[in-house]
PDB file of C-alpha atoms in Angstrom:
ATOM      1  CA  MET A   1      95.410-128.993 -81.223  1.00  0.00           C
ATOM      2  CA  LYS A   2      93.774-125.591 -79.797  1.00  0.00           C
ATOM      3  CA  ILE A   3      94.121-124.536 -75.196  1.00  0.00           C
ATOM      4  CA  ALA A   4      92.418-121.507 -73.773  1.00  0.00           C
ATOM      5  CA  VAL A   5      94.460-120.702 -71.231  1.00  0.00           C
ATOM      6  CA  LEU A   6      93.043-117.958 -68.340  1.00  0.00           C
ATOM      7  CA  ASP A   7      95.315-116.639 -65.817  1.00  0.00           C
ATOM      8  CA  ASP A   8      95.256-112.642 -64.637  1.00  0.00           C
ATOM      9  CA  ASP A   9      99.463-112.832 -64.141  1.00  0.00           C
ATOM     10  CA  PRO A  10     100.633-111.422 -67.504  1.00  0.00           C
ATOM     11  CA  VAL A  11     104.318-113.589 -66.774  1.00  0.00           C
ATOM     12  CA  GLN A  12     102.828-116.693 -65.405  1.00  0.00           C
ATOM     13  CA  LEU A  13     100.235-116.048 -68.578  1.00  0.00           C
ATOM     14  CA  GLN A  14     103.103-115.475 -71.101  1.00  0.00           C
ATOM     15  CA  THR A  15     104.679-118.287 -69.494  1.00  0.00           C
ATOM     16  CA  ILE A  16     102.405-120.950 -70.140  1.00  0.00           C
ATOM     17  CA  SER A  17     101.254-119.876 -73.152  1.00  0.00           C
ATOM     18  CA  GLN A  18     105.006-120.796 -73.948  1.00  0.00           C
ATOM     19  CA  ILE A  19     105.291-123.956 -72.942  1.00  0.00           C
ATOM     20  CA  ILE A  20     102.087-125.240 -74.779  1.00  0.00           C
ATOM     21  CA  GLU A  21     102.875-123.552 -77.156  1.00  0.00           C
ATOM     22  CA  LYS A  22     106.646-124.985 -77.535  1.00  0.00           C
ATOM     23  CA  ALA A  23     105.067-128.548 -77.118  1.00  0.00           C
ATOM     24  CA  GLY A  24     103.258-127.737 -80.497  1.00  0.00           C
ATOM     25  CA  PHE A  25      99.982-126.448 -79.565  1.00  0.00           C
ATOM     26  CA  ARG A  26      97.842-124.048 -80.281  1.00  0.00           C
ATOM     27  CA  PRO A  27      97.231-121.567 -77.028  1.00  0.00           C
ATOM     28  CA  THR A  28      94.667-118.708 -77.092  1.00  0.00           C
ATOM     29  CA  THR A  29      95.275-116.482 -73.404  1.00  0.00           C
ATOM     30  CA  PHE A  30      92.288-114.744 -71.552  1.00  0.00           C
ATOM     31  CA  SER A  31      93.179-112.258 -68.748  1.00  0.00           C
ATOM     32  CA  ARG A  32      89.706-112.725 -66.687  1.00  0.00           C
ATOM     33  CA  GLY A  33      87.120-115.701 -66.824  1.00  0.00           C
ATOM     34  CA  HIS A  34      84.447-113.190 -68.369  1.00  0.00           C
ATOM     35  CA  ALA A  35      86.089-113.598 -71.398  1.00  0.00           C
ATOM     36  CA  LEU A  36      87.364-117.198 -71.202  1.00  0.00           C
ATOM     37  CA  ILE A  37      83.962-117.506 -71.312  1.00  0.00           C
ATOM     38  CA  SER A  38      82.300-115.192 -74.086  1.00  0.00           C
ATOM     39  CA  ALA A  39      84.824-116.785 -76.359  1.00  0.00           C
ATOM     40  CA  LEU A  40      83.882-120.829 -75.597  1.00  0.00           C
ATOM     41  CA  ARG A  41      80.227-119.351 -76.443  1.00  0.00           C
ATOM     42  CA  ARG A  42      81.990-118.899 -79.580  1.00  0.00           C
ATOM     43  CA  ASP A  43      84.856-120.920 -80.682  1.00  0.00           C
ATOM     44  CA  THR A  44      86.312-124.556 -79.735  1.00  0.00           C
ATOM     45  CA  PHE A  45      88.991-125.531 -77.755  1.00  0.00           C
ATOM     46  CA  ASP A  46      90.810-128.710 -77.332  1.00  0.00           C
ATOM     47  CA  LEU A  47      91.766-128.156 -73.738  1.00  0.00           C
ATOM     48  CA  LEU A  48      91.124-125.463 -70.844  1.00  0.00           C
ATOM     49  CA  ILE A  49      94.784-124.513 -68.282  1.00  0.00           C
ATOM     50  CA  VAL A  50      92.602-122.205 -65.584  1.00  0.00           C
ATOM     51  CA  ASP A  51      94.412-120.444 -62.443  1.00  0.00           C
ATOM     52  CA  TRP A  52      92.176-120.859 -60.097  1.00  0.00           C
ATOM     53  CA  ASN A  53      91.970-116.314 -58.251  1.00  0.00           C
ATOM     54  CA  VAL A  54      90.751-115.068 -60.830  1.00  0.00           C
ATOM     55  CA  PRO A  55      89.052-111.418 -60.267  1.00  0.00           C
ATOM     56  CA  ASP A  56      86.022-110.941 -61.998  1.00  0.00           C
ATOM     57  CA  ARG A  57      85.083-114.777 -62.462  1.00  0.00           C
ATOM     58  CA  SER A  58      87.301-117.524 -60.299  1.00  0.00           C
ATOM     59  CA  GLY A  59      88.663-120.260 -62.131  1.00  0.00           C
ATOM     60  CA  ILE A  60      86.217-123.305 -60.246  1.00  0.00           C
ATOM     61  CA  GLU A  61      82.370-120.494 -61.719  1.00  0.00           C
ATOM     62  CA  VAL A  62      84.991-120.343 -64.946  1.00  0.00           C
ATOM     63  CA  VAL A  63      84.796-124.542 -64.446  1.00  0.00           C
ATOM     64  CA  GLY A  64      81.430-124.916 -63.594  1.00  0.00           C
ATOM     65  CA  TRP A  65      80.050-123.251 -66.456  1.00  0.00           C
ATOM     66  CA  VAL A  66      81.919-125.541 -68.621  1.00  0.00           C
ATOM     67  CA  ARG A  67      79.838-128.222 -66.916  1.00  0.00           C
ATOM     68  CA  SER A  68      76.553-127.269 -67.820  1.00  0.00           C
ATOM     69  CA  ASN A  69      76.824-125.676 -71.048  1.00  0.00           C
ATOM     70  CA  LEU A  70      79.492-127.579 -73.281  1.00  0.00           C
ATOM     71  CA  THR A  71      78.716-130.903 -74.408  1.00  0.00           C
ATOM     72  CA  PRO A  72      80.900-132.627 -74.208  1.00  0.00           C
ATOM     73  CA  PRO A  73      82.703-130.265 -72.433  1.00  0.00           C
ATOM     74  CA  PRO A  74      86.467-129.563 -72.790  1.00  0.00           C
ATOM     75  CA  PRO A  75      88.522-131.317 -70.210  1.00  0.00           C
ATOM     76  CA  THR A  76      89.792-128.561 -67.468  1.00  0.00           C
ATOM     77  CA  LEU A  77      93.626-128.306 -65.888  1.00  0.00           C
ATOM     78  CA  LEU A  78      93.306-125.610 -63.220  1.00  0.00           C
ATOM     79  CA  ILE A  79      96.117-124.316 -61.908  1.00  0.00           C
ATOM     80  CA  THR A  80      96.792-122.426 -58.326  1.00  0.00           C
ATOM     81  CA  SER A  81      99.072-121.799 -55.503  1.00  0.00           C
ATOM     82  CA  ARG A  82      96.187-123.727 -52.874  1.00  0.00           C
ATOM     83  CA  VAL A  83      97.823-126.903 -51.639  1.00  0.00           C
ATOM     84  CA  GLU A  84      95.838-128.279 -49.081  1.00  0.00           C
ATOM     85  CA  ASP A  85      93.414-131.510 -49.748  1.00  0.00           C
ATOM     86  CA  ALA A  86      90.435-129.698 -48.784  1.00  0.00           C
ATOM     87  CA  ASP A  87      90.750-127.544 -51.902  1.00  0.00           C
ATOM     88  CA  ILE A  88      91.685-129.806 -54.418  1.00  0.00           C
ATOM     89  CA  VAL A  89      88.772-131.590 -53.475  1.00  0.00           C
ATOM     90  CA  ALA A  90      86.875-128.563 -53.865  1.00  0.00           C
ATOM     91  CA  ALA A  91      88.557-128.772 -57.448  1.00  0.00           C
ATOM     92  CA  LEU A  92      87.757-132.094 -59.170  1.00  0.00           C
ATOM     93  CA  ASN A  93      84.177-132.145 -57.014  1.00  0.00           C
ATOM     94  CA  ALA A  94      83.365-128.948 -59.489  1.00  0.00           C
ATOM     95  CA  GLY A  95      84.396-130.464 -62.723  1.00  0.00           C
ATOM     96  CA  ALA A  96      88.152-130.181 -62.811  1.00  0.00           C
ATOM     97  CA  ASP A  97      89.382-133.029 -64.672  1.00  0.00           C
ATOM     98  CA  ASP A  98      92.600-132.850 -62.712  1.00  0.00           C
ATOM     99  CA  TYR A  99      95.010-129.978 -60.813  1.00  0.00           C
ATOM    100  CA  LEU A 100      98.239-128.151 -60.084  1.00  0.00           C
ATOM    101  CA  ALA A 101      99.879-126.817 -57.826  1.00  0.00           C
ATOM    102  CA  LYS A 102     102.047-124.225 -58.220  1.00  0.00           C
ATOM    103  CA  PRO A 103     105.090-123.408 -59.384  1.00  0.00           C
ATOM    104  CA  ILE A 104     104.785-124.692 -62.951  1.00  0.00           C
ATOM    105  CA  SER A 105     106.810-127.683 -64.026  1.00  0.00           C
ATOM    106  CA  PRO A 106     107.413-126.979 -67.841  1.00  0.00           C
ATOM    107  CA  THR A 107     107.553-130.951 -67.840  1.00  0.00           C
ATOM    108  CA  VAL A 108     105.206-131.435 -65.388  1.00  0.00           C
ATOM    109  CA  LEU A 109     102.439-129.424 -66.781  1.00  0.00           C
ATOM    110  CA  GLU A 110     102.852-130.653 -70.487  1.00  0.00           C
ATOM    111  CA  ALA A 111     103.107-133.734 -69.685  1.00  0.00           C
ATOM    112  CA  ARG A 112      99.416-133.314 -67.719  1.00  0.00           C
ATOM    113  CA  VAL A 113      97.525-131.598 -70.946  1.00  0.00           C
ATOM    114  CA  ARG A 114      99.008-134.572 -73.187  1.00  0.00           C
ATOM    115  CA  ALA A 115      97.109-137.090 -70.566  1.00  0.00           C
ATOM    116  CA  LEU A 116      94.055-135.107 -70.790  1.00  0.00           C
ATOM    117  CA  LEU A 117      94.122-134.837 -74.759  1.00  0.00           C
ATOM    118  CA  ARG A 118      94.833-138.458 -74.395  1.00  0.00           C
ATOM    119  CA  ARG A 119      92.265-139.764 -72.305  1.00  0.00           C
ATOM    120  CA  ALA A 120      89.407-136.808 -73.484  1.00  0.00           C
ATOM    121  CA  TYR A 121      90.199-137.618 -77.670  1.00  0.00           C
ATOM    122  CA  GLU A 122      90.275-140.903 -79.052  1.00  0.00           C
ATOM    123  CA  HIS A 123      92.012-140.265 -82.014  1.00  0.00           C
ATOM    124  CA  LEU A 124      95.066-137.739 -80.613  1.00  0.00           C
ATOM    125  CA  GLY A 125      98.354-137.253 -81.905  1.00  0.00           C
ATOM    126  CA  ALA A 126      99.252-137.285 -85.803  1.00  0.00           C
ATOM    127  CA  PRO A 127      96.801-139.025 -88.370  1.00  0.00           C
ATOM    128  CA  ALA A 128      97.919-141.977 -89.820  1.00  0.00           C
ATOM    129  CA  GLU A 129      98.545-142.661 -93.408  1.00  0.00           C
ATOM    130  CA  ARG A 130      95.104-144.708 -93.349  1.00  0.00           C
ATOM    131  CA  GLU A 131      93.285-144.074 -90.380  1.00  0.00           C
ATOM    132  CA  VAL A 132      89.783-145.958 -90.116  1.00  0.00           C
ATOM    133  CA  ILE A 133      86.898-144.363 -87.740  1.00  0.00           C
ATOM    134  CA  ASP A 134      83.740-145.844 -87.729  1.00  0.00           C
ATOM    135  CA  ASP A 135      82.723-147.757 -91.148  1.00  0.00           C
ATOM    136  CA  PHE A 136      84.440-145.056 -93.085  1.00  0.00           C
ATOM    137  CA  VAL A 137      88.767-145.675 -93.780  1.00  0.00           C
ATOM    138  CA  PHE A 138      90.688-142.329 -94.619  1.00  0.00           C
ATOM    139  CA  ASN A 139      94.261-142.690 -96.686  1.00  0.00           C
ATOM    140  CA  ALA A 140      95.808-139.734 -96.799  1.00  0.00           C
ATOM    141  CA  SER A 141      98.432-140.633 -99.855  1.00  0.00           C
ATOM    142  CA  THR A 142      95.321-140.953-102.484  1.00  0.00           C
ATOM    143  CA  THR A 143      92.399-138.453 -99.908  1.00  0.00           C
ATOM    144  CA  THR A 144      90.390-141.116-100.760  1.00  0.00           C
ATOM    145  CA  VAL A 145      87.998-142.020 -98.306  1.00  0.00           C
ATOM    146  CA  VAL A 146      86.602-146.115 -98.529  1.00  0.00           C
ATOM    147  CA  ARG A 147      83.484-147.148 -97.489  1.00  0.00           C
ATOM    148  CA  ASN A 148      81.483-150.205 -97.583  1.00  0.00           C
ATOM    149  CA  GLY A 149      84.176-151.233-100.614  1.00  0.00           C
ATOM    150  CA  GLU A 150      83.532-147.996-102.607  1.00  0.00           C
ATOM    151  CA  SER A 151      86.517-145.834-102.830  1.00  0.00           C
ATOM    152  CA  ILE A 152      85.275-141.407-103.030  1.00  0.00           C
ATOM    153  CA  ALA A 153      87.920-139.531-104.099  1.00  0.00           C
ATOM    154  CA  MET A 154      88.552-136.187-102.825  1.00  0.00           C
ATOM    155  CA  THR A 155      90.143-133.326-102.537  1.00  0.00           C
ATOM    156  CA  PRO A 156      93.201-132.270 -99.569  1.00  0.00           C
ATOM    157  CA  LYS A 157      90.510-130.386 -98.305  1.00  0.00           C
ATOM    158  CA  GLU A 158      87.243-132.387 -98.357  1.00  0.00           C
ATOM    159  CA  PHE A 159      89.485-134.691 -97.016  1.00  0.00           C
ATOM    160  CA  ALA A 160      91.173-132.641 -94.289  1.00  0.00           C
ATOM    161  CA  LEU A 161      87.924-131.211 -93.182  1.00  0.00           C
ATOM    162  CA  ALA A 162      86.069-134.942 -93.446  1.00  0.00           C
ATOM    163  CA  ARG A 163      88.405-136.041 -90.951  1.00  0.00           C
ATOM    164  CA  LEU A 164      88.636-133.817 -88.748  1.00  0.00           C
ATOM    165  CA  LEU A 165      84.739-134.013 -88.845  1.00  0.00           C
ATOM    166  CA  PHE A 166      84.953-137.649 -87.782  1.00  0.00           C
ATOM    167  CA  ARG A 167      87.768-137.332 -85.360  1.00  0.00           C
ATOM    168  CA  ASN A 168      85.146-135.166 -83.656  1.00  0.00           C
ATOM    169  CA  LEU A 169      82.065-137.461 -83.313  1.00  0.00           C
ATOM    170  CA  HIS A 170      79.198-135.726 -81.570  1.00  0.00           C
ATOM    171  CA  ARG A 171      81.435-132.753 -81.068  1.00  0.00           C
ATOM    172  CA  ALA A 172      80.080-129.369 -81.677  1.00  0.00           C
ATOM    173  CA  LEU A 173      82.952-127.668 -83.989  1.00  0.00           C
ATOM    174  CA  SER A 174      83.172-123.759 -84.633  1.00  0.00           C
ATOM    175  CA  ARG A 175      84.126-122.391 -87.815  1.00  0.00           C
ATOM    176  CA  THR A 176      86.663-120.677 -86.830  1.00  0.00           C
ATOM    177  CA  TYR A 177      88.059-123.873 -84.876  1.00  0.00           C
ATOM    178  CA  LEU A 178      87.736-125.312 -88.937  1.00  0.00           C
ATOM    179  CA  LEU A 179      88.968-122.606 -90.251  1.00  0.00           C
ATOM    180  CA  GLU A 180      92.499-122.478 -88.552  1.00  0.00           C
ATOM    181  CA  THR A 181      92.632-126.066 -88.649  1.00  0.00           C
ATOM    182  CA  ILE A 182      92.040-126.860 -92.493  1.00  0.00           C
ATOM    183  CA  TRP A 183      92.948-123.300 -93.994  1.00  0.00           C
ATOM    184  CA  GLY A 184      96.075-122.332 -90.776  1.00  0.00           C
ATOM    185  CA  ASN A 185      96.201-118.169 -91.956  1.00  0.00           C
ATOM    186  CA  GLU A 186      95.364-118.137 -95.711  1.00  0.00           C
ATOM    187  CA  PRO A 187      94.172-114.794 -96.438  1.00  0.00           C
ATOM    188  CA  HIS A 188      91.931-114.308 -99.915  1.00  0.00           C
ATOM    189  CA  LEU A 189      90.433-117.452 -98.087  1.00  0.00           C
ATOM    190  CA  ASN A 190      86.680-116.728 -99.420  1.00  0.00           C
ATOM    191  CA  SER A 191      83.946-116.780 -96.063  1.00  0.00           C
ATOM    192  CA  ARG A 192      81.883-118.764 -97.949  1.00  0.00           C
ATOM    193  CA  SER A 193      84.431-121.423 -98.273  1.00  0.00           C
ATOM    194  CA  LEU A 194      84.150-123.533 -95.458  1.00  0.00           C
ATOM    195  CA  ASP A 195      80.222-123.975 -95.911  1.00  0.00           C
ATOM    196  CA  MET A 196      80.936-125.265 -99.415  1.00  0.00           C
ATOM    197  CA  HIS A 197      83.112-127.621 -98.521  1.00  0.00           C
ATOM    198  CA  ILE A 198      80.817-129.123 -96.116  1.00  0.00           C
ATOM    199  CA  SER A 199      78.970-129.363 -98.638  1.00  0.00           C
ATOM    200  CA  ARG A 200      80.357-130.991-101.249  1.00  0.00           C
ATOM    201  CA  VAL A 201      81.849-133.735 -97.875  1.00  0.00           C
ATOM    202  CA  ARG A 202      78.090-134.509 -97.233  1.00  0.00           C
ATOM    203  CA  SER A 203      76.787-135.430 -99.997  1.00  0.00           C
ATOM    204  CA  LYS A 204      80.126-137.270-102.010  1.00  0.00           C
ATOM    205  CA  LEU A 205      80.310-139.519 -98.188  1.00  0.00           C
ATOM    206  CA  ASN A 206      75.980-138.732 -98.288  1.00  0.00           C
ATOM    207  CA  LEU A 207      76.808-138.177 -94.693  1.00  0.00           C
ATOM    208  CA  ARG A 208      72.326-138.082 -93.801  1.00  0.00           C
ATOM    209  CA  PRO A 209      70.142-139.524 -91.345  1.00  0.00           C
ATOM    210  CA  GLN A 210      68.787-142.473 -94.741  1.00  0.00           C
ATOM    211  CA  ALA A 211      72.719-143.742 -93.883  1.00  0.00           C
ATOM    212  CA  GLY A 212      73.876-143.259 -90.488  1.00  0.00           C
ATOM    213  CA  TYR A 213      74.589-139.831 -90.208  1.00  0.00           C
ATOM    214  CA  ARG A 214      73.422-136.223 -89.542  1.00  0.00           C
ATOM    215  CA  LEU A 215      76.060-133.328 -90.664  1.00  0.00           C
ATOM    216  CA  THR A 216      74.777-130.373 -89.109  1.00  0.00           C
ATOM    217  CA  PRO A 217      74.921-126.256 -88.830  1.00  0.00           C
ATOM    218  CA  VAL A 218      75.451-125.517 -84.927  1.00  0.00           C
ATOM    219  CA  TYR A 219      73.348-121.942 -85.019  1.00  0.00           C
ATOM    220  CA  SER A 220      76.021-118.583 -85.083  1.00  0.00           C
ATOM    221  CA  TYR A 221      78.314-121.268 -84.235  1.00  0.00           C
ATOM    222  CA  GLY A 222      79.744-124.223 -86.843  1.00  0.00           C
ATOM    223  CA  TYR A 223      78.776-127.639 -87.232  1.00  0.00           C
ATOM    224  CA  ARG A 224      78.938-131.164 -85.624  1.00  0.00           C
ATOM    225  CA  LEU A 225      78.874-134.304 -87.169  1.00  0.00           C
ATOM    226  CA  GLU A 226      77.164-137.376 -85.828  1.00  0.00           C
ATOM    227  CA  ARG A 227      75.949-140.550 -85.857  1.00  0.00           C
ATOM    228  CA  ALA A 228      71.816-141.218 -86.619  1.00  0.00           C
ATOM    229  CA  ASN A 229      69.235-143.040 -86.597  1.00  0.00           C
ATOM    230  CA  THR A 230      67.904-144.360 -90.310  1.00  0.00           C
ATOM    231  CA  ASP A 231      64.680-143.333 -89.074  1.00  0.00           C
ATOM    232  CA  ASP A 232      65.560-139.393 -88.423  1.00  0.00           C
ATOM    233  CA  THR A 233      64.955-137.978 -91.274  1.00  0.00           C
ATOM    234  CA  ALA A 234      64.512-134.107 -90.457  1.00  0.00           C
ATOM    235  CA  ALA A 235      67.268-131.837 -91.402  1.00  0.00           C
ATOM    236  CA  GLU A 236      68.025-129.564 -88.216  1.00  0.00           C
ATOM    237  CA  GLY A 237      69.975-127.536 -86.604  1.00  0.00           C
ATOM    238  CA  THR A 238      71.817-127.313 -83.310  1.00  0.00           C
ATOM    239  CA  ASP A 239      72.866-125.341 -80.925  1.00  0.00           C
ATOM    240  CA  ALA A 240      76.359-125.225 -78.902  1.00  0.00           C
ATOM    241  CA  ALA A 241      75.237-127.623 -76.461  1.00  0.00           C
ATOM    242  CA  GLY A 242      73.182-130.333 -78.498  1.00  0.00           C
ATOM    243  CA  ASN A 243      69.738-128.828 -78.049  1.00  0.00           C
ATOM    244  CA  THR A 244      67.591-129.311 -81.527  1.00  0.00           C
ATOM    245  CA  LEU A 245      67.097-126.011 -83.126  1.00  0.00           C
ATOM    246  CA  PRO A 246      63.481-124.960 -84.587  1.00  0.00           C
ATOM    247  CA  PRO A 247      63.780-125.347 -88.643  1.00  0.00           C
ATOM    248  CA  GLU A 248      64.342-121.166 -88.557  1.00  0.00           C
ATOM    249  CA  GLU A 249      66.900-120.202 -86.953  1.00  0.00           C
ATOM    250  CA  VAL A 250      68.815-122.975 -89.132  1.00  0.00           C
ATOM    251  CA  HIS A 251      71.054-120.890 -90.314  1.00  0.00           C
TER     252      HIS A 251
END
């Protein structure tokens, strides 16, 4: 899972990043609040670790921006040297999901991160050999998906992409997040490969409003899979906060 770390102290930033990476997650580091917010406008993070005292935009301000602009907001762990009850209350009231005082214990930090991720994501962890999500059954050994008794054959990449989308229902996922998670660091990846795979997944699994699901582009961001009412037949795009876009803005 992908975790953003914000801290203006380079030593602290490196320490937290190493703890996160050692725990098996993908850290991305930021030393300024504005830089993190800019990244959140174009990329997906599963969790944020935010230092309170950042010179350009405080951790509390970043948490507030996340709560106001991202739907659903990723869980946020606020880290600070402030330990008064009033500070803890202020952090939690601002929207932080948890609070950790400095100095940081690596084992406690990892435990807090795992606890927040478990709470936020139902299908956390390595995918099972056979995974049931809604009325779809994902069989990893055969890369097939079963729905209503019908077995649908998929390529390994199509299967991995479909399962990732279903594990994140109603959540916008950036193109970068999808590419990194499914393709890793393939040097010769065609820029249109993701769009082609999305189209194939939509077609093979019939992810259309008439069949109960809608897989839509999120303008200048990525894609979102969501449950849809059967009478909702519009093929609309959305922005990162889930707002419907007019057809001329759907790319």
